[in-house]
Amino acid sequence: MKKIVSSIALLTVASNVLMAGGDFMEPVEPEINIPQKEIVVIEDDVKYSGFYAGAGVNHMRMSEAVTSSGYGITLVGGYYFNQYIGLEARYMRTLSDLDIDSARPIVTTSDTLENVGLYVKPMYSVTTGLALYGLAGYGQATYCNASGDYSENGFQWGLGAKYELANGVGLFVDYLDIYDDDNYDGLNVPDVQFSATTVGATYTF
């Protein structure tokens, strides 16, 4: 009887040791804390569509028998359908006296140059915010002096570049060919050239 009890006790101790040994054999995987990288989402605040309006400073020039030129203001308004095409209306007028370059010295007069037009505005994006654009449309150019107002309607075109900043603000510079032909408003004057260069800013709503 004592032998049986001793055998049972020995088996119990052996089984406990084997079970404990099994626990020792299992590898313990260390906990590794991998830092999570913060994902930063950069929002593009450049507006590529919507209504816009703006203003700028221009230099208008009309060359015929003499050259008349002066500085003034340009007002623009339009709609960007997307980053590739837009529609723009603009009004331009000289505010300073015109310099008449007929002979030396240059004479100044209170004459004015004026233009109003509507243009299709195709655009090509060079990089984010920066685009080259064209202007093609119809407008009315007017030269006002003491003798009266002389106007000519017709096709007008231009080239420019614009840079859209964040929050709808943009900058632009362009050249507009207003008139380039003979006999402006029926006047017997050959090779009349009427153009304007504008630097300004816009806001897209």
Short mmCIF file of C-alpha atoms in Angstrom, two decimals:
data_model
loop_
_atom_site.label_atom_id
_atom_site.label_comp_id
_atom_site.label_asym_id
_atom_site.label_seq_id
_atom_site.Cartn_x
_atom_site.Cartn_y
_atom_site.Cartn_z
CA MET A 1 0.00 0.00 0.00
CA LYS A 2 2.83 2.35 0.85
CA LYS A 3 4.39 1.62 -2.53
CA ILE A 4 1.19 2.52 -4.33
CA VAL A 5 0.88 5.81 -2.44
CA SER A 6 4.53 6.61 -3.11
CA SER A 7 4.09 5.87 -6.83
CA ILE A 8 1.04 8.11 -7.08
CA ALA A 9 2.87 10.94 -5.33
CA LEU A 10 5.87 10.52 -7.59
CA LEU A 11 3.69 10.66 -10.74
CA THR A 12 1.93 13.77 -9.46
CA VAL A 13 5.21 15.59 -8.85
CA ALA A 14 6.58 14.52 -12.24
CA SER A 15 3.49 15.70 -14.10
CA ASN A 16 3.67 19.10 -12.37
CA VAL A 17 7.33 19.45 -13.31
CA LEU A 18 6.62 18.56 -16.94
CA MET A 19 3.79 21.05 -17.13
CA ALA A 20 5.96 23.77 -15.63
CA GLY A 21 8.69 22.89 -18.05
CA GLY A 22 6.23 23.24 -20.91
CA ASP A 23 5.56 26.79 -19.81
CA PHE A 24 9.29 27.51 -19.70
CA MET A 25 9.72 26.24 -23.27
CA GLU A 26 7.14 28.66 -24.73
CA PRO A 27 8.91 31.79 -26.11
CA VAL A 28 7.83 35.06 -24.63
CA GLU A 29 7.29 37.69 -27.31
CA PRO A 30 8.26 41.17 -26.13
CA GLU A 31 5.78 43.95 -26.64
CA ILE A 32 7.10 46.43 -29.22
CA ASN A 33 5.48 49.82 -29.32
CA ILE A 34 5.79 51.15 -32.88
CA PRO A 35 5.15 54.88 -32.97
CA GLN A 36 2.33 55.81 -35.30
CA LYS A 37 3.27 58.36 -37.95
CA GLU A 38 0.97 61.35 -38.03
CA ILE A 39 -0.60 61.75 -41.45
CA VAL A 40 -0.74 65.38 -42.43
CA VAL A 41 -3.40 66.26 -44.99
CA ILE A 42 -2.47 69.31 -47.03
CA GLU A 43 -5.56 71.07 -48.28
CA ASP A 44 -5.38 72.86 -51.61
CA ASP A 45 -6.77 76.34 -50.99
CA VAL A 46 -6.34 77.45 -54.60
CA LYS A 47 -9.72 78.08 -56.19
CA TYR A 48 -10.06 76.88 -59.77
CA SER A 49 -13.74 77.64 -60.35
CA GLY A 50 -16.35 80.25 -59.51
CA PHE A 51 -17.08 83.92 -60.07
CA TYR A 52 -14.20 86.36 -59.77
CA ALA A 53 -13.65 90.12 -59.87
CA GLY A 54 -10.61 92.34 -59.82
CA ALA A 55 -8.86 95.52 -60.80
CA GLY A 56 -5.51 96.64 -62.09
CA VAL A 57 -3.35 99.45 -63.40
CA ASN A 58 -2.97 99.67 -67.17
CA HIS A 59 -0.90 101.44 -69.79
CA MET A 60 -2.96 102.09 -72.93
CA ARG A 61 -1.37 103.08 -76.22
CA MET A 62 -2.78 104.14 -79.58
CA SER A 63 -0.44 104.62 -82.50
CA GLU A 64 -1.55 106.30 -85.74
CA ALA A 65 0.06 109.34 -87.34
CA VAL A 66 1.14 110.10 -83.77
CA THR A 67 1.36 107.95 -80.66
CA SER A 68 -0.97 108.64 -77.72
CA SER A 69 -0.43 106.82 -74.43
CA GLY A 70 -1.43 107.06 -70.80
CA TYR A 71 -2.02 105.19 -67.55
CA GLY A 72 -5.39 104.18 -66.22
CA ILE A 73 -7.51 101.52 -64.53
CA THR A 74 -8.76 98.09 -65.61
CA LEU A 75 -11.84 96.45 -64.05
CA VAL A 76 -12.40 92.73 -64.65
CA GLY A 77 -15.13 90.26 -63.80
CA GLY A 78 -15.85 86.76 -64.96
CA TYR A 79 -16.43 83.10 -64.24
CA TYR A 80 -13.98 80.18 -64.14
CA PHE A 81 -15.77 77.01 -65.27
CA ASN A 82 -12.68 75.02 -64.24
CA GLN A 83 -8.90 75.45 -64.36
CA TYR A 84 -8.91 75.29 -68.17
CA ILE A 85 -11.58 77.73 -69.38
CA GLY A 86 -13.26 80.91 -68.25
CA LEU A 87 -15.32 83.85 -69.47
CA GLU A 88 -14.24 87.43 -68.72
CA ALA A 89 -15.59 90.95 -69.17
CA ARG A 90 -13.38 93.97 -68.70
CA TYR A 91 -13.50 97.75 -68.81
CA MET A 92 -10.38 99.88 -69.34
CA ARG A 93 -9.87 103.63 -69.32
CA THR A 94 -6.97 106.05 -69.02
CA LEU A 95 -7.08 108.37 -66.02
CA SER A 96 -3.94 110.39 -66.62
CA ASP A 97 -3.38 112.92 -69.37
CA LEU A 98 -2.22 111.36 -72.63
CA ASP A 99 1.30 111.86 -73.87
CA ILE A 100 1.19 112.78 -77.58
CA ASP A 101 4.49 111.76 -79.15
CA SER A 102 4.30 113.73 -82.40
CA ALA A 103 7.51 115.64 -82.02
CA ARG A 104 9.88 116.76 -79.34
CA PRO A 105 8.98 117.84 -76.75
CA ILE A 106 6.14 115.40 -75.94
CA VAL A 107 2.77 117.17 -75.60
CA THR A 108 0.19 116.17 -72.97
CA THR A 109 -3.56 116.44 -73.50
CA SER A 110 -6.74 115.59 -71.61
CA ASP A 111 -7.76 113.07 -74.30
CA THR A 112 -8.76 109.59 -73.11
CA LEU A 113 -8.52 106.02 -74.36
CA GLU A 114 -11.23 103.54 -73.41
CA ASN A 115 -12.16 99.93 -74.12
CA VAL A 116 -14.86 97.46 -73.07
CA GLY A 117 -14.96 93.81 -74.12
CA LEU A 118 -16.08 90.26 -73.47
CA TYR A 119 -13.60 87.39 -73.88
CA VAL A 120 -13.29 83.64 -73.76
CA LYS A 121 -10.33 82.80 -71.50
CA PRO A 122 -8.56 79.46 -72.17
CA MET A 123 -5.91 78.60 -69.57
CA TYR A 124 -2.94 76.24 -69.30
CA SER A 125 -1.67 75.29 -65.83
CA VAL A 126 2.13 75.37 -65.57
CA THR A 127 2.18 74.35 -61.91
CA THR A 128 -0.08 74.65 -58.88
CA GLY A 129 -1.58 78.13 -58.96
CA LEU A 130 0.41 79.36 -61.98
CA ALA A 131 -1.25 79.44 -65.40
CA LEU A 132 -0.81 81.02 -68.79
CA TYR A 133 -3.98 82.23 -70.51
CA GLY A 134 -5.34 83.74 -73.67
CA LEU A 135 -8.14 86.20 -74.30
CA ALA A 136 -10.27 86.10 -77.45
CA GLY A 137 -13.47 88.03 -77.93
CA TYR A 138 -15.28 91.14 -79.04
CA GLY A 139 -14.90 94.69 -77.82
CA GLN A 140 -15.37 98.39 -78.46
CA ALA A 141 -12.37 100.74 -78.42
CA THR A 142 -12.88 104.50 -78.05
CA TYR A 143 -10.61 107.50 -78.47
CA CYS A 144 -12.01 110.73 -77.01
CA ASN A 145 -10.63 114.17 -77.76
CA ALA A 146 -11.88 117.72 -78.14
CA SER A 147 -13.27 116.93 -81.59
CA GLY A 148 -15.43 114.03 -80.44
CA ASP A 149 -15.47 110.31 -79.67
CA TYR A 150 -14.07 107.85 -82.20
CA SER A 151 -15.02 104.19 -81.69
CA GLU A 152 -14.32 100.92 -83.42
CA ASN A 153 -15.89 97.51 -82.71
CA GLY A 154 -14.23 94.24 -83.54
CA PHE A 155 -12.24 91.17 -82.59
CA GLN A 156 -9.73 91.53 -79.77
CA TRP A 157 -7.16 89.11 -78.38
CA GLY A 158 -4.59 88.95 -75.63
CA LEU A 159 -2.04 86.87 -73.72
CA GLY A 160 -1.27 86.80 -70.02
CA ALA A 161 -0.21 84.92 -66.92
CA LYS A 162 -1.89 84.59 -63.55
CA TYR A 163 -0.88 83.21 -60.16
CA GLU A 164 -3.63 82.09 -57.82
CA LEU A 165 -2.72 82.46 -54.14
CA ALA A 166 -4.61 80.79 -51.29
CA ASN A 167 -8.11 81.82 -50.25
CA GLY A 168 -9.17 83.08 -53.68
CA VAL A 169 -6.63 85.89 -54.12
CA GLY A 170 -4.75 86.02 -57.44
CA LEU A 171 -2.32 88.19 -59.38
CA PHE A 172 -2.20 88.69 -63.14
CA VAL A 173 -0.38 90.50 -65.93
CA ASP A 174 -1.47 90.58 -69.57
CA TYR A 175 -1.30 92.26 -72.95
CA LEU A 176 -4.45 93.01 -74.97
CA ASP A 177 -4.45 93.79 -78.68
CA ILE A 178 -7.48 96.07 -79.00
CA TYR A 179 -7.28 97.21 -82.63
CA ASP A 180 -4.77 96.71 -85.43
CA ASP A 181 -6.02 97.86 -88.84
CA ASP A 182 -6.45 100.83 -91.15
CA ASN A 183 -9.07 103.59 -91.15
CA TYR A 184 -10.06 103.64 -87.50
CA ASP A 185 -13.73 104.72 -87.29
CA GLY A 186 -13.67 105.78 -90.93
CA LEU A 187 -10.68 108.07 -90.50
CA ASN A 188 -8.26 107.85 -93.39
CA VAL A 189 -5.35 106.78 -91.18
CA PRO A 190 -3.27 103.72 -92.10
CA ASP A 191 -1.86 101.15 -89.68
CA VAL A 192 -3.63 102.10 -86.45
CA GLN A 193 -2.50 100.09 -83.42
CA PHE A 194 -4.41 100.19 -80.15
CA SER A 195 -3.20 98.06 -77.22
CA ALA A 196 -3.04 97.84 -73.43
CA THR A 197 -0.87 96.19 -70.78
CA THR A 198 -2.38 95.52 -67.35
CA VAL A 199 -1.04 94.41 -63.95
CA GLY A 200 -3.64 93.62 -61.32
CA ALA A 201 -5.24 91.35 -58.73
CA THR A 202 -8.44 89.28 -58.58
CA TYR A 203 -10.58 87.55 -56.00
CA THR A 204 -12.43 84.30 -56.73
CA PHE A 205 -15.58 83.89 -54.65
#
